């Protein structure tokens, strides 16, 4: 079969079903016609190296990547169990990331520290002038060297077109994030895992990233700084941020929350996963009216401790009563539920918004032991569409 007689569009379509390595091996240097078409095919190409074996990566990097440096717009490197050491191998083939002059998106998954990788993070990333999307997912580099991590963060904040950044990096074996010292005028979507935020640090981050529209962060552990935060530490100049969406996971501090909301009158989406501190329905109503006039989507889950001196059922009724006013039921149609167990060993109440929109059912909850109440008139208790994790206990099915 003579493939050269095929229409150009059909050839490009057929290339989609051939791996990059097989495409180069089979067609490159057959003639100038195929060479041109291969280069056209790789225009705006998305390269996911997870699909390559170690030997295939070597062949691609040594023979073919130099041909398409200026055409690749997306790279995904991974050091997970399926492709261990991939990032180190990639950089050991004398490839400099800044040679990808059209690169717009870069994802790095479970990248381990290595001299070549640390060199790239120290000096190379600032040269990716077209980068709009950057994701560090469970990476471990610059171990023991906070200065290099600070330098990297400042380089990220200096990228002129970067819009999205996901930061889950463990430079010293645990999640940590150093505050930037320069402004980003492009970042709009930011996700950070950090165990030790306080109000002052978050205010500084907002100041250095003034165009953020979506911010999410995960508080990984409890620190004494949380309870020592004072309300209203916010600078007057930060009282009108353009933030549209805010998500806080494992939040322990009421004051951190209030200080953030104080800066975000444009917020329309709020998602809170809270622990042990409590804001009742009357207080939430005042906060929303005072600080969040544009709020349209309210997602909440809070784990609270029972008061042993008050009847459990009475406590649940008191919690829910604060969410039964016209503000909640009629104006916004935001319904709240409570879930608890009958076990004497579990003294936690889960207060949550309906429909249930979180990824996990609270721990120690089984169909045989939990009880629920809600403010929803139709008595709909759960919507499970968003749940990703379930715990199976075979003892539940033993008669």
Short mmCIF file of C-alpha atoms in Angstrom, two decimals:
data_model
loop_
_atom_site.label_atom_id
_atom_site.label_comp_id
_atom_site.label_asym_id
_atom_site.label_seq_id
_atom_site.Cartn_x
_atom_site.Cartn_y
_atom_site.Cartn_z
CA UNK A 1 0.00 0.00 0.00
CA UNK A 2 1.35 3.41 -0.98
CA UNK A 3 0.53 5.74 1.92
CA UNK A 4 1.66 8.77 -0.02
CA UNK A 5 -1.55 8.67 -2.07
CA UNK A 6 -3.62 9.18 1.10
CA UNK A 7 -5.09 12.65 1.65
CA UNK A 8 -3.09 14.74 4.06
CA UNK A 9 -5.88 14.93 6.64
CA UNK A 10 -6.24 11.15 6.64
CA UNK A 11 -2.50 10.69 7.21
CA UNK A 12 -2.56 13.04 10.17
CA UNK A 13 -5.57 11.20 11.55
CA UNK A 14 -3.85 7.81 11.23
CA UNK A 15 -0.81 9.13 13.07
CA UNK A 16 -3.00 9.44 16.18
CA UNK A 17 -3.06 5.65 16.49
CA UNK A 18 0.73 5.24 16.34
CA UNK A 19 3.06 5.78 19.30
CA UNK A 20 5.61 8.60 18.88
CA UNK A 21 8.50 6.14 18.82
CA UNK A 22 6.87 3.89 16.21
CA UNK A 23 5.93 6.92 14.15
CA UNK A 24 9.52 8.13 13.98
CA UNK A 25 10.92 4.64 13.45
CA UNK A 26 8.49 3.79 10.67
CA UNK A 27 8.23 7.01 8.70
CA UNK A 28 10.98 9.46 9.51
CA UNK A 29 13.63 9.79 6.78
CA UNK A 30 11.63 7.71 4.32
CA UNK A 31 11.37 10.87 2.23
CA UNK A 32 10.90 14.60 2.68
CA UNK A 33 7.13 14.28 2.34
CA UNK A 34 6.82 12.08 5.43
CA UNK A 35 9.38 14.13 7.31
CA UNK A 36 7.28 17.25 6.77
CA UNK A 37 4.13 15.49 7.84
CA UNK A 38 5.66 14.09 10.99
CA UNK A 39 6.81 17.56 12.01
CA UNK A 40 3.35 18.95 11.24
CA UNK A 41 1.80 16.21 13.37
CA UNK A 42 4.02 17.11 16.33
CA UNK A 43 3.09 20.77 16.13
CA UNK A 44 1.48 21.61 19.49
CA UNK A 45 2.18 18.07 20.72
CA UNK A 46 1.46 16.82 24.24
CA UNK A 47 4.19 14.45 25.41
CA UNK A 48 3.29 12.12 28.29
CA UNK A 49 6.45 10.15 29.04
CA UNK A 50 4.59 7.80 31.38
CA UNK A 51 3.63 5.88 28.25
CA UNK A 52 7.27 5.05 27.44
CA UNK A 53 9.53 2.32 28.77
CA UNK A 54 13.03 3.24 29.90
CA UNK A 55 14.53 2.01 26.63
CA UNK A 56 11.94 3.86 24.56
CA UNK A 57 12.64 7.04 26.53
CA UNK A 58 16.35 6.69 25.71
CA UNK A 59 15.71 6.29 21.99
CA UNK A 60 13.23 9.18 21.87
CA UNK A 61 15.47 11.55 23.82
CA UNK A 62 18.68 10.73 21.97
CA UNK A 63 17.31 10.66 18.44
CA UNK A 64 13.99 12.42 18.03
CA UNK A 65 13.22 14.95 20.77
CA UNK A 66 15.74 17.46 19.32
CA UNK A 67 13.68 17.50 16.12
CA UNK A 68 10.56 18.75 17.91
CA UNK A 69 11.91 20.91 20.74
CA UNK A 70 10.04 23.94 19.45
CA UNK A 71 6.77 22.06 18.83
CA UNK A 72 6.00 20.38 22.17
CA UNK A 73 3.51 22.32 24.30
CA UNK A 74 2.98 19.80 27.15
CA UNK A 75 5.34 17.52 29.08
CA UNK A 76 4.52 15.00 31.80
CA UNK A 77 7.41 13.39 33.70
CA UNK A 78 6.89 10.82 36.43
CA UNK A 79 9.03 8.87 38.91
CA UNK A 80 6.19 6.67 40.14
CA UNK A 81 6.34 2.88 40.43
CA UNK A 82 5.68 2.39 36.73
CA UNK A 83 8.46 4.73 35.55
CA UNK A 84 11.07 4.96 38.34
CA UNK A 85 13.97 7.37 37.70
CA UNK A 86 12.37 8.73 34.56
CA UNK A 87 13.03 12.40 35.28
CA UNK A 88 16.70 11.82 36.08
CA UNK A 89 17.09 9.78 32.87
CA UNK A 90 15.38 12.52 30.88
CA UNK A 91 17.74 15.25 32.08
CA UNK A 92 20.80 12.99 31.77
CA UNK A 93 20.37 12.90 27.99
CA UNK A 94 21.71 16.47 27.78
CA UNK A 95 18.23 17.90 27.45
CA UNK A 96 17.60 21.35 28.84
CA UNK A 97 13.99 22.13 29.58
CA UNK A 98 14.36 25.66 28.18
CA UNK A 99 14.94 24.09 24.74
CA UNK A 100 11.16 23.46 24.66
CA UNK A 101 10.53 27.01 23.54
CA UNK A 102 6.78 26.55 23.02
CA UNK A 103 6.10 24.67 26.26
CA UNK A 104 2.83 25.78 27.88
CA UNK A 105 2.15 23.01 30.42
CA UNK A 106 4.47 20.97 32.64
CA UNK A 107 3.43 18.21 35.07
CA UNK A 108 5.95 16.56 37.41
CA UNK A 109 4.76 13.57 39.45
CA UNK A 110 6.72 12.08 42.36
CA UNK A 111 9.97 13.55 41.11
CA UNK A 112 12.90 12.71 43.40
CA UNK A 113 15.89 14.91 44.12
CA UNK A 114 18.77 14.61 41.64
CA UNK A 115 21.59 17.01 40.72
CA UNK A 116 20.30 17.57 37.17
CA UNK A 117 16.73 18.03 38.38
CA UNK A 118 17.79 20.44 41.13
CA UNK A 119 19.80 22.36 38.53
CA UNK A 120 16.74 22.70 36.33
CA UNK A 121 14.58 23.86 39.23
CA UNK A 122 17.24 26.36 40.23
CA UNK A 123 17.97 27.91 36.83
CA UNK A 124 15.87 26.42 34.03
CA UNK A 125 12.27 27.01 34.92
CA UNK A 126 12.57 30.79 34.70
CA UNK A 127 13.26 30.43 30.98
CA UNK A 128 9.85 28.89 30.22
CA UNK A 129 8.32 32.17 29.17
CA UNK A 130 5.21 30.63 27.59
CA UNK A 131 4.32 28.35 30.50
CA UNK A 132 0.70 28.75 31.64
CA UNK A 133 0.21 25.49 33.63
CA UNK A 134 2.62 24.05 36.20
CA UNK A 135 1.96 21.09 38.49
CA UNK A 136 4.27 19.59 41.14
CA UNK A 137 2.49 16.52 42.49
CA UNK A 138 4.09 14.71 45.46
CA UNK A 139 7.61 15.78 44.51
CA UNK A 140 10.73 15.52 46.71
CA UNK A 141 13.58 17.74 45.60
CA UNK A 142 16.00 20.34 47.00
CA UNK A 143 16.08 18.24 50.15
CA UNK A 144 17.59 20.11 53.08
CA UNK A 145 18.09 23.27 51.04
CA UNK A 146 15.40 25.82 51.81
CA UNK A 147 17.21 28.54 49.85
CA UNK A 148 16.86 26.58 46.60
CA UNK A 149 13.17 26.04 47.25
CA UNK A 150 12.69 29.75 47.95
CA UNK A 151 14.52 30.54 44.72
CA UNK A 152 12.31 28.15 42.80
CA UNK A 153 9.12 29.70 44.19
CA UNK A 154 10.29 33.18 43.25
CA UNK A 155 11.08 31.97 39.74
CA UNK A 156 7.58 30.51 39.47
CA UNK A 157 6.07 33.79 40.59
CA UNK A 158 8.15 35.60 37.95
CA UNK A 159 6.85 33.53 35.00
CA UNK A 160 5.01 36.10 32.89
CA UNK A 161 2.18 33.89 31.55
CA UNK A 162 1.67 31.35 34.32
CA UNK A 163 -2.03 31.04 35.19
CA UNK A 164 -2.27 27.72 37.07
CA UNK A 165 0.09 26.33 39.73
CA UNK A 166 -0.34 23.21 41.86
CA UNK A 167 2.28 22.83 44.62
CA UNK A 168 2.69 19.57 46.53
CA UNK A 169 6.42 19.51 47.22
CA UNK A 170 8.30 18.06 50.18
CA UNK A 171 11.78 19.62 50.20
CA UNK A 172 12.55 18.27 53.68
CA UNK A 173 10.37 15.19 53.72
CA UNK A 174 7.17 17.10 54.54
CA UNK A 175 4.90 19.52 52.72
CA UNK A 176 6.25 23.01 52.88
CA UNK A 177 5.88 26.24 51.00
CA UNK A 178 8.04 29.35 51.25
CA UNK A 179 6.33 32.67 50.67
CA UNK A 180 7.35 34.45 47.45
CA UNK A 181 9.11 37.77 47.77
CA UNK A 182 8.05 39.04 44.35
CA UNK A 183 4.68 39.67 42.73
CA UNK A 184 2.95 37.42 40.21
CA UNK A 185 0.79 39.43 37.84
CA UNK A 186 -0.51 36.39 35.97
CA UNK A 187 -1.40 33.63 38.49
CA UNK A 188 -5.15 33.11 38.77
CA UNK A 189 -5.46 29.51 39.98
CA UNK A 190 -3.31 28.31 42.91
CA UNK A 191 -3.34 25.07 44.95
CA UNK A 192 -0.89 24.57 47.83
CA UNK A 193 -0.34 21.86 50.43
CA UNK A 194 1.16 23.47 53.54
CA UNK A 195 1.01 22.42 57.20
CA UNK A 196 1.70 25.69 58.97
CA UNK A 197 -0.28 28.58 57.51
CA UNK A 198 -1.17 31.47 59.75
CA UNK A 199 -3.13 34.61 58.94
CA UNK A 200 -0.07 36.77 58.38
CA UNK A 201 1.42 34.30 55.88
CA UNK A 202 -1.82 33.95 53.96
CA UNK A 203 -2.24 37.72 53.82
CA UNK A 204 1.30 38.02 52.46
CA UNK A 205 0.57 35.37 49.82
CA UNK A 206 -2.56 37.23 48.72
CA UNK A 207 -0.55 40.45 48.49
CA UNK A 208 2.08 38.81 46.28
CA UNK A 209 -0.58 37.18 44.07
CA UNK A 210 -3.14 39.97 43.64
CA UNK A 211 -4.95 38.53 40.60
CA UNK A 212 -5.86 35.15 42.10
CA UNK A 213 -9.37 33.97 41.32
CA UNK A 214 -9.23 30.43 42.73
CA UNK A 215 -7.21 29.42 45.78
CA UNK A 216 -7.20 26.09 47.59
CA UNK A 217 -4.92 24.87 50.35
CA UNK A 218 -4.68 21.92 52.69
CA UNK A 219 -3.68 22.37 56.32
CA UNK A 220 -1.86 19.11 56.96
CA UNK A 221 -1.37 19.36 60.70
CA UNK A 222 -2.34 21.30 63.80
CA UNK A 223 -0.01 24.06 65.00
CA UNK A 224 -0.30 26.35 67.97
CA UNK A 225 -0.06 29.37 65.66
CA UNK A 226 -3.63 28.79 64.49
CA UNK A 227 -5.26 29.54 67.79
CA UNK A 228 -3.00 32.52 68.41
CA UNK A 229 -4.14 34.34 65.26
CA UNK A 230 -6.12 37.50 65.79
CA UNK A 231 -9.03 38.59 63.66
CA UNK A 232 -8.65 41.55 61.26
CA UNK A 233 -4.93 41.42 60.59
CA UNK A 234 -5.71 42.22 56.95
CA UNK A 235 -4.21 45.26 55.27
CA UNK A 236 -6.80 47.80 54.07
CA UNK A 237 -5.41 47.52 50.52
CA UNK A 238 -6.37 43.82 50.41
CA UNK A 239 -10.05 44.20 51.18
CA UNK A 240 -11.24 43.83 47.61
CA UNK A 241 -9.40 40.89 46.05
CA UNK A 242 -10.82 39.45 42.79
CA UNK A 243 -11.01 35.93 44.31
CA UNK A 244 -13.99 33.95 42.99
CA UNK A 245 -13.44 30.49 44.52
CA UNK A 246 -11.90 29.44 47.84
CA UNK A 247 -11.33 25.92 49.18
CA UNK A 248 -9.78 25.24 52.61
CA UNK A 249 -9.12 21.63 53.67
CA UNK A 250 -8.41 20.47 57.25
CA UNK A 251 -8.87 24.00 58.55
CA UNK A 252 -8.39 24.33 62.30
CA UNK A 253 -8.64 28.08 62.81
CA UNK A 254 -11.76 30.20 62.87
CA UNK A 255 -9.68 33.38 62.77
CA UNK A 256 -7.74 32.36 59.65
CA UNK A 257 -11.06 31.82 57.90
CA UNK A 258 -12.52 35.16 58.98
CA UNK A 259 -9.37 37.05 57.97
CA UNK A 260 -9.45 35.47 54.51
CA UNK A 261 -13.14 36.09 53.91
CA UNK A 262 -12.67 39.69 54.97
CA UNK A 263 -10.51 40.17 51.83
CA UNK A 264 -12.86 38.45 49.36
CA UNK A 265 -16.15 40.25 48.72
CA UNK A 266 -16.23 38.86 45.15
CA UNK A 267 -16.29 35.24 46.28
CA UNK A 268 -19.10 33.16 44.71
CA UNK A 269 -17.84 29.66 45.71
CA UNK A 270 -16.77 28.64 49.22
CA UNK A 271 -15.74 25.11 50.23
CA UNK A 272 -14.67 24.47 53.83
CA UNK A 273 -13.44 21.24 55.45
CA UNK A 274 -13.12 22.15 59.13
CA UNK A 275 -12.00 20.45 62.33
CA UNK A 276 -13.09 21.04 65.95
CA UNK A 277 -13.70 24.79 65.73
CA UNK A 278 -17.30 25.80 65.16
CA UNK A 279 -19.17 28.64 63.50
CA UNK A 280 -22.92 28.30 64.01
CA UNK A 281 -25.60 29.05 61.45
CA UNK A 282 -26.39 32.49 62.87
CA UNK A 283 -22.72 33.47 62.67
CA UNK A 284 -22.37 32.09 59.13
CA UNK A 285 -25.37 34.18 58.08
CA UNK A 286 -23.77 37.35 59.49
CA UNK A 287 -20.42 36.55 57.84
CA UNK A 288 -22.01 35.93 54.44
CA UNK A 289 -24.15 39.09 54.58
CA UNK A 290 -21.26 41.24 55.80
CA UNK A 291 -18.33 39.89 53.77
CA UNK A 292 -19.66 37.70 50.94
CA UNK A 293 -22.52 39.43 49.14
CA UNK A 294 -21.84 37.51 45.90
CA UNK A 295 -21.68 34.01 47.39
CA UNK A 296 -23.77 31.51 45.43
CA UNK A 297 -22.25 28.09 46.22
CA UNK A 298 -21.63 27.12 49.85
CA UNK A 299 -19.98 23.76 50.66
CA UNK A 300 -19.29 22.87 54.26
CA UNK A 301 -18.22 19.92 56.35
CA UNK A 302 -17.21 20.28 59.99
CA UNK A 303 -16.20 17.63 62.52
CA UNK A 304 -17.34 18.69 65.99
CA UNK A 305 -17.11 17.10 69.41
CA UNK A 306 -20.15 16.23 71.50
CA UNK A 307 -20.67 17.98 74.79
CA UNK A 308 -20.96 15.06 77.22
CA UNK A 309 -23.14 17.15 79.54
CA UNK A 310 -25.91 17.66 76.99
CA UNK A 311 -28.20 15.05 75.46
CA UNK A 312 -26.94 14.07 71.99
CA UNK A 313 -30.28 14.52 70.24
CA UNK A 314 -30.69 17.92 71.84
CA UNK A 315 -27.25 19.03 70.64
CA UNK A 316 -28.10 17.98 67.08
CA UNK A 317 -31.37 19.91 67.17
CA UNK A 318 -29.59 22.99 68.49
CA UNK A 319 -26.99 22.81 65.71
CA UNK A 320 -29.58 22.47 62.96
CA UNK A 321 -31.98 25.09 64.34
CA UNK A 322 -29.49 27.82 63.42
CA UNK A 323 -29.80 26.77 59.76
CA UNK A 324 -33.61 26.75 59.54
CA UNK A 325 -34.17 30.48 59.00
CA UNK A 326 -35.55 31.90 55.69
CA UNK A 327 -31.99 33.02 54.85
CA UNK A 328 -30.94 29.37 54.53
CA UNK A 329 -34.13 27.58 53.48
CA UNK A 330 -35.86 30.08 51.19
CA UNK A 331 -33.38 32.72 50.03
CA UNK A 332 -30.44 30.42 49.22
CA UNK A 333 -31.90 26.91 49.52
CA UNK A 334 -28.75 25.81 51.36
CA UNK A 335 -29.58 22.76 53.48
CA UNK A 336 -27.46 21.39 56.31
CA UNK A 337 -27.30 17.89 57.77
CA UNK A 338 -25.76 16.21 60.80
CA UNK A 339 -24.33 12.71 60.92
CA UNK A 340 -23.30 10.91 64.07
CA UNK A 341 -22.97 7.38 65.39
CA UNK A 342 -24.55 5.65 68.35
CA UNK A 343 -21.16 4.40 69.54
CA UNK A 344 -20.01 5.58 72.94
CA UNK A 345 -16.43 5.53 71.64
CA UNK A 346 -17.08 8.08 68.92
CA UNK A 347 -17.85 11.57 70.21
CA UNK A 348 -17.77 13.36 66.86
CA UNK A 349 -20.57 15.00 64.90
CA UNK A 350 -20.22 15.63 61.18
CA UNK A 351 -22.03 18.80 60.13
CA UNK A 352 -22.27 19.02 56.34
CA UNK A 353 -24.01 20.84 53.52
CA UNK A 354 -26.45 19.06 51.21
CA UNK A 355 -26.14 17.54 48.76
CA UNK A 356 -23.15 15.76 50.28
CA UNK A 357 -20.33 16.93 48.00
CA UNK A 358 -17.15 15.61 49.62
CA UNK A 359 -14.91 12.74 48.60
CA UNK A 360 -15.14 10.57 51.71
CA UNK A 361 -17.77 9.47 54.18
CA UNK A 362 -16.55 10.38 57.70
CA UNK A 363 -14.61 7.67 59.49
CA UNK A 364 -16.31 5.11 61.76
CA UNK A 365 -19.61 5.53 59.94
CA UNK A 366 -21.52 2.42 58.96
CA UNK A 367 -25.04 1.83 57.77
CA UNK A 368 -25.83 0.01 61.00
CA UNK A 369 -24.62 2.69 63.39
CA UNK A 370 -25.05 6.15 61.91
CA UNK A 371 -27.93 8.54 62.37
CA UNK A 372 -28.71 11.65 60.36
CA UNK A 373 -30.91 14.70 60.54
CA UNK A 374 -31.11 17.64 58.17
CA UNK A 375 -32.89 20.89 57.43
CA UNK A 376 -33.95 19.64 54.00
CA UNK A 377 -37.77 19.53 53.82
CA UNK A 378 -37.77 16.46 51.59
CA UNK A 379 -35.58 14.58 54.10
CA UNK A 380 -32.98 13.78 51.43
CA UNK A 381 -29.97 12.76 53.48
CA UNK A 382 -27.15 12.17 51.02
CA UNK A 383 -26.01 12.60 47.45
CA UNK A 384 -23.09 10.29 46.82
CA UNK A 385 -22.01 11.56 43.39
CA UNK A 386 -18.75 13.06 44.68
CA UNK A 387 -17.57 10.29 47.02
CA UNK A 388 -14.31 8.64 45.94
CA UNK A 389 -13.44 6.62 49.06
CA UNK A 390 -15.38 3.97 50.97
CA UNK A 391 -14.23 1.70 53.83
CA UNK A 392 -15.57 -1.87 53.77
CA UNK A 393 -16.01 -3.69 57.08
CA UNK A 394 -17.02 -7.34 56.68
CA UNK A 395 -18.26 -7.52 60.26
CA UNK A 396 -21.27 -5.45 59.21
CA UNK A 397 -22.58 -8.40 57.22
CA UNK A 398 -22.13 -11.12 59.84
CA UNK A 399 -25.45 -12.28 61.21
#
